[in-house]
Amino acid sequence: MPKKIDHAERKDQIVEAMFRIIHHSGFEKVTLREIAKEGELSLGSVQYFFPKQKDIYMFAMDVIYQRFEERMQKVAQVNQGGFENAVRMLKQIVQANTEEERMENDIWMKFSIMATMNPGYHTTKDRFREVNLNFAKDILKMLYNNRDINHPNVEDCANSLTIFIHGLVFESVIYANLYNNQVIEKEIREYLRKICN
């Protein structure tokens, strides 16, 4: 009797293979055939789950989004002060502890750039921006409720915070040798101190 395939596990295997290709070689090297080779699968197996390349891109972008959401849920600690919790939450976006975390930031950045050049991905790209903006608003509301900031203009500050974080992610990917976990935390703390009392 043939072994039953766990569909979720197989999809994860395919996406992880694609992530490795993107990280090491860029989008131009991503084909279903290369994904199959990297994942040690048959081309037919990859095509069964993702008939078109766009299908796997959309699924992979959702995986990145879900990982982001999971990290945010884990880091939200009610018993911590607003400022320290904000630092911790922002560090979960700009990750630099492990190679896997750096790879995820690299892939997120490459997906974002690829999505700007392809109208088929604009909705997903815009959704990610909205998620990041709402996350920034949540951090600012937490700081305001904790009396770490005294100005309630969350909209403008959230946009500025989102731009700062995206810039820090970009810098930490492009100049990985300059940004370890301590440097990233220092940058986040300095930014938050400027907007706090």
Short mmCIF file of N, CA and C in Angstrom, two decimals, residues 1-170:
data_model
loop_
_atom_site.label_atom_id
_atom_site.label_comp_id
_atom_site.label_asym_id
_atom_site.label_seq_id
_atom_site.Cartn_x
_atom_site.Cartn_y
_atom_site.Cartn_z
N MET A 1 0.85 -1.18 0.00
CA MET A 1 0.00 0.00 0.00
C MET A 1 0.89 1.25 0.00
N PRO A 2 0.62 2.19 -0.92
CA PRO A 2 1.47 3.39 -0.98
C PRO A 2 1.35 4.24 0.28
N LYS A 3 2.45 4.90 0.61
CA LYS A 3 2.49 5.76 1.80
C LYS A 3 1.60 6.98 1.57
N LYS A 4 0.80 7.30 2.58
CA LYS A 4 -0.10 8.46 2.49
C LYS A 4 0.72 9.73 2.68
N ILE A 5 0.49 10.70 1.81
CA ILE A 5 1.24 11.96 1.85
C ILE A 5 0.49 12.98 2.69
N ASP A 6 1.21 13.60 3.60
CA ASP A 6 0.65 14.70 4.38
C ASP A 6 0.76 15.95 3.50
N HIS A 7 -0.39 16.43 3.03
CA HIS A 7 -0.40 17.54 2.07
C HIS A 7 0.21 18.82 2.64
N ALA A 8 -0.11 19.13 3.89
CA ALA A 8 0.44 20.34 4.51
C ALA A 8 1.95 20.24 4.63
N GLU A 9 2.43 19.07 5.03
CA GLU A 9 3.87 18.86 5.17
C GLU A 9 4.58 18.98 3.82
N ARG A 10 3.98 18.40 2.78
CA ARG A 10 4.57 18.45 1.45
C ARG A 10 4.60 19.89 0.92
N LYS A 11 3.54 20.64 1.15
CA LYS A 11 3.52 22.04 0.73
C LYS A 11 4.62 22.83 1.44
N ASP A 12 4.78 22.59 2.73
CA ASP A 12 5.84 23.26 3.49
C ASP A 12 7.21 22.90 2.93
N GLN A 13 7.41 21.64 2.59
CA GLN A 13 8.68 21.19 2.01
C GLN A 13 8.97 21.92 0.70
N ILE A 14 7.95 22.08 -0.12
CA ILE A 14 8.10 22.77 -1.41
C ILE A 14 8.43 24.24 -1.19
N VAL A 15 7.70 24.88 -0.27
CA VAL A 15 7.92 26.31 -0.01
C VAL A 15 9.31 26.55 0.59
N GLU A 16 9.73 25.69 1.50
CA GLU A 16 11.07 25.85 2.09
C GLU A 16 12.15 25.70 1.02
N ALA A 17 11.95 24.80 0.07
CA ALA A 17 12.91 24.65 -1.04
C ALA A 17 12.94 25.93 -1.87
N MET A 18 11.78 26.51 -2.13
CA MET A 18 11.72 27.76 -2.88
C MET A 18 12.41 28.89 -2.11
N PHE A 19 12.18 28.96 -0.79
CA PHE A 19 12.82 29.99 0.03
C PHE A 19 14.35 29.90 -0.08
N ARG A 20 14.88 28.69 -0.03
CA ARG A 20 16.34 28.52 -0.12
C ARG A 20 16.86 29.02 -1.47
N ILE A 21 16.13 28.73 -2.54
CA ILE A 21 16.56 29.19 -3.87
C ILE A 21 16.52 30.71 -3.94
N ILE A 22 15.43 31.30 -3.48
CA ILE A 22 15.31 32.77 -3.50
C ILE A 22 16.44 33.41 -2.71
N HIS A 23 16.69 32.88 -1.53
CA HIS A 23 17.71 33.46 -0.64
C HIS A 23 19.10 33.37 -1.26
N HIS A 24 19.43 32.25 -1.84
CA HIS A 24 20.79 32.05 -2.36
C HIS A 24 20.97 32.51 -3.80
N SER A 25 19.90 32.49 -4.61
CA SER A 25 20.07 32.78 -6.04
C SER A 25 19.13 33.84 -6.60
N GLY A 26 18.11 34.23 -5.84
CA GLY A 26 17.17 35.23 -6.32
C GLY A 26 16.01 34.63 -7.09
N PHE A 27 15.00 35.47 -7.37
CA PHE A 27 13.80 35.02 -8.05
C PHE A 27 14.05 34.51 -9.46
N GLU A 28 15.06 35.06 -10.11
CA GLU A 28 15.32 34.66 -11.50
C GLU A 28 15.66 33.18 -11.63
N LYS A 29 16.09 32.56 -10.56
CA LYS A 29 16.42 31.12 -10.58
C LYS A 29 15.26 30.24 -10.14
N VAL A 30 14.16 30.85 -9.71
CA VAL A 30 13.03 30.06 -9.21
C VAL A 30 12.18 29.56 -10.37
N THR A 31 12.20 28.26 -10.57
CA THR A 31 11.29 27.59 -11.50
C THR A 31 10.74 26.38 -10.75
N LEU A 32 9.62 25.85 -11.21
CA LEU A 32 9.07 24.67 -10.57
C LEU A 32 10.06 23.51 -10.63
N ARG A 33 10.79 23.43 -11.73
CA ARG A 33 11.80 22.37 -11.89
C ARG A 33 12.92 22.52 -10.85
N GLU A 34 13.40 23.75 -10.65
CA GLU A 34 14.46 23.99 -9.66
C GLU A 34 13.96 23.75 -8.23
N ILE A 35 12.71 24.11 -7.99
CA ILE A 35 12.13 23.87 -6.67
C ILE A 35 12.07 22.36 -6.40
N ALA A 36 11.63 21.60 -7.41
CA ALA A 36 11.57 20.14 -7.26
C ALA A 36 12.96 19.58 -6.97
N LYS A 37 13.95 20.06 -7.70
CA LYS A 37 15.33 19.59 -7.50
C LYS A 37 15.83 19.93 -6.09
N GLU A 38 15.62 21.16 -5.68
CA GLU A 38 16.07 21.60 -4.35
C GLU A 38 15.36 20.84 -3.23
N GLY A 39 14.08 20.55 -3.43
CA GLY A 39 13.29 19.84 -2.42
C GLY A 39 13.37 18.33 -2.51
N GLU A 40 14.17 17.86 -3.47
CA GLU A 40 14.33 16.41 -3.71
C GLU A 40 12.97 15.75 -3.94
N LEU A 41 12.21 16.38 -4.83
CA LEU A 41 10.87 15.89 -5.20
C LEU A 41 10.79 15.78 -6.72
N SER A 42 9.75 15.12 -7.17
CA SER A 42 9.52 15.08 -8.62
C SER A 42 8.84 16.37 -9.04
N LEU A 43 9.04 16.74 -10.30
CA LEU A 43 8.38 17.93 -10.83
C LEU A 43 6.86 17.76 -10.74
N GLY A 44 6.38 16.56 -11.01
CA GLY A 44 4.94 16.29 -10.93
C GLY A 44 4.38 16.53 -9.54
N SER A 45 5.15 16.20 -8.51
CA SER A 45 4.71 16.41 -7.14
C SER A 45 4.55 17.90 -6.85
N VAL A 46 5.50 18.69 -7.31
CA VAL A 46 5.42 20.14 -7.11
C VAL A 46 4.23 20.70 -7.88
N GLN A 47 4.07 20.26 -9.12
CA GLN A 47 2.97 20.77 -9.96
C GLN A 47 1.60 20.33 -9.45
N TYR A 48 1.55 19.20 -8.76
CA TYR A 48 0.29 18.75 -8.18
C TYR A 48 -0.23 19.76 -7.17
N PHE A 49 0.67 20.27 -6.33
CA PHE A 49 0.28 21.22 -5.30
C PHE A 49 0.25 22.66 -5.81
N PHE A 50 1.12 22.98 -6.75
CA PHE A 50 1.23 24.34 -7.28
C PHE A 50 1.35 24.28 -8.80
N PRO A 51 0.21 24.20 -9.51
CA PRO A 51 0.25 24.07 -10.97
C PRO A 51 0.99 25.22 -11.68
N LYS A 52 0.92 26.43 -11.12
CA LYS A 52 1.59 27.58 -11.73
C LYS A 52 2.54 28.20 -10.71
N GLN A 53 3.54 28.87 -11.22
CA GLN A 53 4.51 29.51 -10.34
C GLN A 53 3.85 30.55 -9.45
N LYS A 54 2.85 31.24 -10.00
CA LYS A 54 2.15 32.25 -9.21
C LYS A 54 1.49 31.62 -7.98
N ASP A 55 1.00 30.38 -8.13
CA ASP A 55 0.35 29.70 -7.01
C ASP A 55 1.31 29.54 -5.83
N ILE A 56 2.51 29.14 -6.12
CA ILE A 56 3.49 28.93 -5.04
C ILE A 56 3.94 30.26 -4.45
N TYR A 57 4.04 31.30 -5.29
CA TYR A 57 4.41 32.62 -4.76
C TYR A 57 3.35 33.11 -3.78
N MET A 58 2.08 32.99 -4.16
CA MET A 58 1.00 33.47 -3.29
C MET A 58 0.98 32.69 -1.98
N PHE A 59 1.16 31.37 -2.07
CA PHE A 59 1.18 30.54 -0.88
C PHE A 59 2.37 30.92 0.01
N ALA A 60 3.52 31.12 -0.60
CA ALA A 60 4.73 31.45 0.15
C ALA A 60 4.61 32.80 0.84
N MET A 61 3.99 33.76 0.19
CA MET A 61 3.79 35.07 0.81
C MET A 61 2.86 34.93 2.03
N ASP A 62 1.88 34.06 1.92
CA ASP A 62 1.01 33.80 3.07
C ASP A 62 1.77 33.15 4.21
N VAL A 63 2.71 32.26 3.88
CA VAL A 63 3.53 31.61 4.91
C VAL A 63 4.33 32.66 5.67
N ILE A 64 4.95 33.59 4.94
CA ILE A 64 5.72 34.67 5.58
C ILE A 64 4.80 35.49 6.49
N TYR A 65 3.62 35.80 6.00
CA TYR A 65 2.65 36.57 6.77
C TYR A 65 2.25 35.82 8.04
N GLN A 66 1.97 34.52 7.93
CA GLN A 66 1.58 33.72 9.10
C GLN A 66 2.70 33.66 10.13
N ARG A 67 3.93 33.52 9.67
CA ARG A 67 5.07 33.49 10.60
C ARG A 67 5.18 34.81 11.35
N PHE A 68 4.97 35.89 10.63
CA PHE A 68 4.99 37.22 11.25
C PHE A 68 3.93 37.30 12.34
N GLU A 69 2.70 36.87 12.01
CA GLU A 69 1.60 36.91 12.97
C GLU A 69 1.91 36.06 14.21
N GLU A 70 2.46 34.87 14.00
CA GLU A 70 2.80 33.99 15.12
C GLU A 70 3.84 34.62 16.03
N ARG A 71 4.84 35.26 15.42
CA ARG A 71 5.88 35.92 16.24
C ARG A 71 5.28 37.04 17.05
N MET A 72 4.37 37.80 16.45
CA MET A 72 3.76 38.93 17.17
C MET A 72 2.93 38.43 18.35
N GLN A 73 2.22 37.34 18.17
CA GLN A 73 1.41 36.80 19.26
C GLN A 73 2.29 36.30 20.40
N LYS A 74 3.41 35.69 20.07
CA LYS A 74 4.32 35.17 21.10
C LYS A 74 4.97 36.29 21.90
N VAL A 75 5.27 37.40 21.24
CA VAL A 75 6.05 38.44 21.89
C VAL A 75 5.19 39.39 22.74
N ALA A 76 3.90 39.43 22.48
CA ALA A 76 3.03 40.33 23.25
C ALA A 76 2.93 39.82 24.69
N GLN A 77 3.52 40.56 25.60
CA GLN A 77 3.52 40.17 27.01
C GLN A 77 2.84 41.25 27.83
N VAL A 78 1.75 40.89 28.42
CA VAL A 78 0.93 41.85 29.15
C VAL A 78 1.66 42.41 30.36
N ASN A 79 2.49 41.60 31.01
CA ASN A 79 3.12 42.03 32.26
C ASN A 79 4.36 42.89 32.07
N GLN A 80 4.75 43.19 30.85
CA GLN A 80 5.92 44.01 30.59
C GLN A 80 5.50 45.47 30.38
N GLY A 81 6.43 46.38 30.66
CA GLY A 81 6.16 47.79 30.43
C GLY A 81 6.00 48.08 28.95
N GLY A 82 5.35 49.16 28.64
CA GLY A 82 5.08 49.52 27.25
C GLY A 82 6.32 49.66 26.40
N PHE A 83 7.31 50.40 26.91
CA PHE A 83 8.52 50.66 26.12
C PHE A 83 9.27 49.36 25.83
N GLU A 84 9.50 48.56 26.87
CA GLU A 84 10.24 47.30 26.69
C GLU A 84 9.48 46.33 25.79
N ASN A 85 8.18 46.31 25.92
CA ASN A 85 7.37 45.44 25.07
C ASN A 85 7.44 45.92 23.62
N ALA A 86 7.44 47.23 23.41
CA ALA A 86 7.54 47.78 22.06
C ALA A 86 8.87 47.39 21.42
N VAL A 87 9.95 47.48 22.19
CA VAL A 87 11.27 47.07 21.69
C VAL A 87 11.24 45.61 21.28
N ARG A 88 10.71 44.78 22.15
CA ARG A 88 10.64 43.34 21.88
C ARG A 88 9.80 43.03 20.64
N MET A 89 8.68 43.72 20.51
CA MET A 89 7.79 43.49 19.37
C MET A 89 8.45 43.90 18.06
N LEU A 90 9.12 45.05 18.07
CA LEU A 90 9.77 45.52 16.85
C LEU A 90 10.95 44.64 16.46
N LYS A 91 11.65 44.10 17.45
CA LYS A 91 12.77 43.20 17.15
C LYS A 91 12.29 41.93 16.45
N GLN A 92 11.03 41.59 16.62
CA GLN A 92 10.50 40.40 15.95
C GLN A 92 10.32 40.62 14.46
N ILE A 93 10.28 41.85 14.04
CA ILE A 93 10.20 42.13 12.60
C ILE A 93 11.60 42.13 12.00
N VAL A 94 12.51 42.82 12.66
CA VAL A 94 13.89 42.92 12.17
C VAL A 94 14.69 41.84 12.90
N GLN A 95 14.67 40.67 12.37
CA GLN A 95 15.29 39.52 13.04
C GLN A 95 16.74 39.34 12.57
N ALA A 96 17.60 39.02 13.51
CA ALA A 96 19.01 38.80 13.14
C ALA A 96 19.71 37.78 14.03
N ASN A 97 18.94 36.98 14.76
CA ASN A 97 19.55 36.02 15.68
C ASN A 97 20.11 34.79 14.98
N THR A 98 19.39 34.30 13.97
CA THR A 98 19.80 33.07 13.30
C THR A 98 19.84 33.27 11.79
N GLU A 99 20.47 32.34 11.11
CA GLU A 99 20.51 32.39 9.64
C GLU A 99 19.10 32.27 9.09
N GLU A 100 18.27 31.46 9.72
CA GLU A 100 16.89 31.29 9.26
C GLU A 100 16.12 32.60 9.35
N GLU A 101 16.31 33.35 10.45
CA GLU A 101 15.64 34.64 10.59
C GLU A 101 16.13 35.63 9.53
N ARG A 102 17.42 35.66 9.31
CA ARG A 102 17.97 36.56 8.28
C ARG A 102 17.43 36.18 6.90
N MET A 103 17.32 34.88 6.66
CA MET A 103 16.81 34.41 5.38
C MET A 103 15.36 34.87 5.20
N GLU A 104 14.57 34.79 6.26
CA GLU A 104 13.17 35.21 6.17
C GLU A 104 13.06 36.70 5.84
N ASN A 105 13.89 37.54 6.45
CA ASN A 105 13.89 38.97 6.12
C ASN A 105 14.29 39.20 4.67
N ASP A 106 15.31 38.47 4.22
CA ASP A 106 15.78 38.58 2.85
C ASP A 106 14.67 38.22 1.87
N ILE A 107 13.97 37.13 2.15
CA ILE A 107 12.88 36.68 1.28
C ILE A 107 11.73 37.68 1.29
N TRP A 108 11.38 38.19 2.48
CA TRP A 108 10.31 39.19 2.57
C TRP A 108 10.64 40.41 1.71
N MET A 109 11.90 40.86 1.78
CA MET A 109 12.32 42.02 1.01
C MET A 109 12.24 41.72 -0.49
N LYS A 110 12.74 40.55 -0.89
CA LYS A 110 12.72 40.18 -2.31
C LYS A 110 11.29 40.02 -2.82
N PHE A 111 10.41 39.44 -2.00
CA PHE A 111 9.01 39.33 -2.38
C PHE A 111 8.41 40.72 -2.58
N SER A 112 8.71 41.62 -1.68
CA SER A 112 8.16 42.98 -1.77
C SER A 112 8.59 43.67 -3.05
N ILE A 113 9.87 43.53 -3.39
CA ILE A 113 10.38 44.14 -4.62
C ILE A 113 9.75 43.49 -5.84
N MET A 114 9.68 42.16 -5.84
CA MET A 114 9.07 41.44 -6.96
C MET A 114 7.61 41.85 -7.13
N ALA A 115 6.91 42.00 -6.02
CA ALA A 115 5.49 42.35 -6.06
C ALA A 115 5.25 43.74 -6.64
N THR A 116 6.19 44.66 -6.46
CA THR A 116 6.01 46.00 -7.03
C THR A 116 6.09 45.98 -8.55
N MET A 117 6.77 44.98 -9.10
CA MET A 117 6.96 44.91 -10.55
C MET A 117 5.91 44.05 -11.25
N ASN A 118 5.05 43.40 -10.47
CA ASN A 118 4.07 42.50 -11.06
C ASN A 118 2.68 42.84 -10.54
N PRO A 119 1.82 43.39 -11.40
CA PRO A 119 0.48 43.80 -10.95
C PRO A 119 -0.33 42.69 -10.29
N GLY A 120 -0.04 41.43 -10.63
CA GLY A 120 -0.76 40.31 -10.05
C GLY A 120 -0.55 40.15 -8.56
N TYR A 121 0.51 40.77 -8.03
CA TYR A 121 0.82 40.64 -6.61
C TYR A 121 0.57 41.92 -5.82
N HIS A 122 0.06 42.96 -6.48
CA HIS A 122 -0.14 44.24 -5.80
C HIS A 122 -1.08 44.15 -4.60
N THR A 123 -2.14 43.35 -4.71
CA THR A 123 -3.09 43.22 -3.61
C THR A 123 -2.41 42.62 -2.38
N THR A 124 -1.62 41.58 -2.61
CA THR A 124 -0.90 40.94 -1.50
C THR A 124 0.12 41.89 -0.91
N LYS A 125 0.85 42.60 -1.76
CA LYS A 125 1.85 43.58 -1.30
C LYS A 125 1.18 44.66 -0.44
N ASP A 126 0.05 45.15 -0.91
CA ASP A 126 -0.68 46.18 -0.17
C ASP A 126 -1.22 45.66 1.16
N ARG A 127 -1.62 44.39 1.18
CA ARG A 127 -2.10 43.78 2.41
C ARG A 127 -0.98 43.73 3.45
N PHE A 128 0.23 43.38 3.02
CA PHE A 128 1.37 43.35 3.93
C PHE A 128 1.65 44.72 4.50
N ARG A 129 1.55 45.74 3.67
CA ARG A 129 1.77 47.11 4.14
C ARG A 129 0.75 47.48 5.19
N GLU A 130 -0.50 47.10 4.93
CA GLU A 130 -1.58 47.38 5.87
C GLU A 130 -1.37 46.66 7.20
N VAL A 131 -0.92 45.41 7.12
CA VAL A 131 -0.65 44.63 8.33
C VAL A 131 0.46 45.30 9.14
N ASN A 132 1.53 45.71 8.47
CA ASN A 132 2.64 46.37 9.16
C ASN A 132 2.21 47.71 9.76
N LEU A 133 1.39 48.44 9.03
CA LEU A 133 0.90 49.73 9.52
C LEU A 133 0.02 49.53 10.76
N ASN A 134 -0.85 48.54 10.72
CA ASN A 134 -1.71 48.25 11.88
C ASN A 134 -0.89 47.79 13.07
N PHE A 135 0.16 47.03 12.81
CA PHE A 135 1.05 46.58 13.88
C PHE A 135 1.72 47.79 14.53
N ALA A 136 2.17 48.74 13.70
CA ALA A 136 2.79 49.96 14.22
C ALA A 136 1.78 50.75 15.06
N LYS A 137 0.53 50.82 14.60
CA LYS A 137 -0.51 51.52 15.35
C LYS A 137 -0.73 50.86 16.71
N ASP A 138 -0.74 49.54 16.73
CA ASP A 138 -0.92 48.81 18.00
C ASP A 138 0.20 49.13 18.98
N ILE A 139 1.42 49.19 18.47
CA ILE A 139 2.56 49.52 19.33
C ILE A 139 2.42 50.93 19.88
N LEU A 140 2.05 51.86 19.03
CA LEU A 140 1.91 53.25 19.47
C LEU A 140 0.76 53.42 20.47
N LYS A 141 -0.34 52.71 20.24
CA LYS A 141 -1.46 52.77 21.20
C LYS A 141 -1.03 52.21 22.54
N MET A 142 -0.25 51.12 22.50
CA MET A 142 0.25 50.53 23.74
C MET A 142 1.14 51.54 24.47
N LEU A 143 2.02 52.21 23.74
CA LEU A 143 2.90 53.21 24.35
C LEU A 143 2.09 54.39 24.90
N TYR A 144 1.06 54.78 24.18
CA TYR A 144 0.21 55.88 24.63
C TYR A 144 -0.56 55.48 25.90
N ASN A 145 -1.13 54.28 25.89
CA ASN A 145 -1.87 53.79 27.07
C ASN A 145 -0.98 53.61 28.29
N ASN A 146 0.29 53.34 28.03
CA ASN A 146 1.26 53.17 29.11
C ASN A 146 1.90 54.51 29.51
N ARG A 147 1.46 55.58 28.82
CA ARG A 147 1.95 56.95 29.06
C ARG A 147 3.43 57.14 28.71
N ASP A 148 3.90 56.33 27.76
CA ASP A 148 5.27 56.51 27.28
C ASP A 148 5.32 57.60 26.21
N ILE A 149 4.21 57.80 25.52
CA ILE A 149 4.09 58.92 24.58
C ILE A 149 2.86 59.72 24.97
N ASN A 150 2.90 61.02 24.69
CA ASN A 150 1.76 61.83 25.10
C ASN A 150 1.00 62.43 23.92
N HIS A 151 1.41 62.12 22.71
CA HIS A 151 0.67 62.65 21.57
C HIS A 151 -0.13 61.52 20.92
N PRO A 152 -1.42 61.72 20.77
CA PRO A 152 -2.29 60.67 20.25
C PRO A 152 -2.37 60.61 18.72
N ASN A 153 -1.50 61.30 18.00
CA ASN A 153 -1.55 61.29 16.53
C ASN A 153 -0.96 59.99 16.00
N VAL A 154 -1.71 58.92 16.17
CA VAL A 154 -1.24 57.58 15.86
C VAL A 154 -1.01 57.39 14.36
N GLU A 155 -1.87 57.97 13.53
CA GLU A 155 -1.76 57.76 12.07
C GLU A 155 -0.40 58.19 11.53
N ASP A 156 -0.02 59.44 11.81
CA ASP A 156 1.26 59.95 11.30
C ASP A 156 2.44 59.19 11.89
N CYS A 157 2.38 58.95 13.18
CA CYS A 157 3.48 58.23 13.86
C CYS A 157 3.60 56.80 13.36
N ALA A 158 2.45 56.15 13.11
CA ALA A 158 2.47 54.76 12.63
C ALA A 158 3.11 54.68 11.26
N ASN A 159 2.83 55.64 10.41
CA ASN A 159 3.45 55.65 9.08
C ASN A 159 4.96 55.82 9.20
N SER A 160 5.37 56.73 10.06
CA SER A 160 6.80 56.98 10.28
C SER A 160 7.49 55.74 10.86
N LEU A 161 6.83 55.08 11.82
CA LEU A 161 7.40 53.88 12.44
C LEU A 161 7.51 52.75 11.41
N THR A 162 6.51 52.61 10.55
CA THR A 162 6.54 51.58 9.51
C THR A 162 7.70 51.83 8.55
N ILE A 163 7.89 53.08 8.16
CA ILE A 163 9.00 53.43 7.26
C ILE A 163 10.34 53.11 7.94
N PHE A 164 10.47 53.47 9.21
CA PHE A 164 11.69 53.17 9.95
C PHE A 164 11.99 51.67 9.97
N ILE A 165 10.99 50.87 10.30
CA ILE A 165 11.18 49.42 10.40
C ILE A 165 11.52 48.82 9.04
N HIS A 166 10.80 49.23 8.00
CA HIS A 166 11.12 48.71 6.66
C HIS A 166 12.54 49.08 6.26
N GLY A 167 12.95 50.29 6.60
CA GLY A 167 14.32 50.71 6.30
C GLY A 167 15.34 49.89 7.07
N LEU A 168 15.03 49.59 8.33
CA LEU A 168 15.95 48.79 9.14
C LEU A 168 16.03 47.35 8.63
N VAL A 169 14.91 46.79 8.19
CA VAL A 169 14.92 45.45 7.59
C VAL A 169 15.80 45.47 6.34
N PHE A 170 15.58 46.46 5.48
CA PHE A 170 16.35 46.58 4.24
C PHE A 170 17.85 46.67 4.55
#
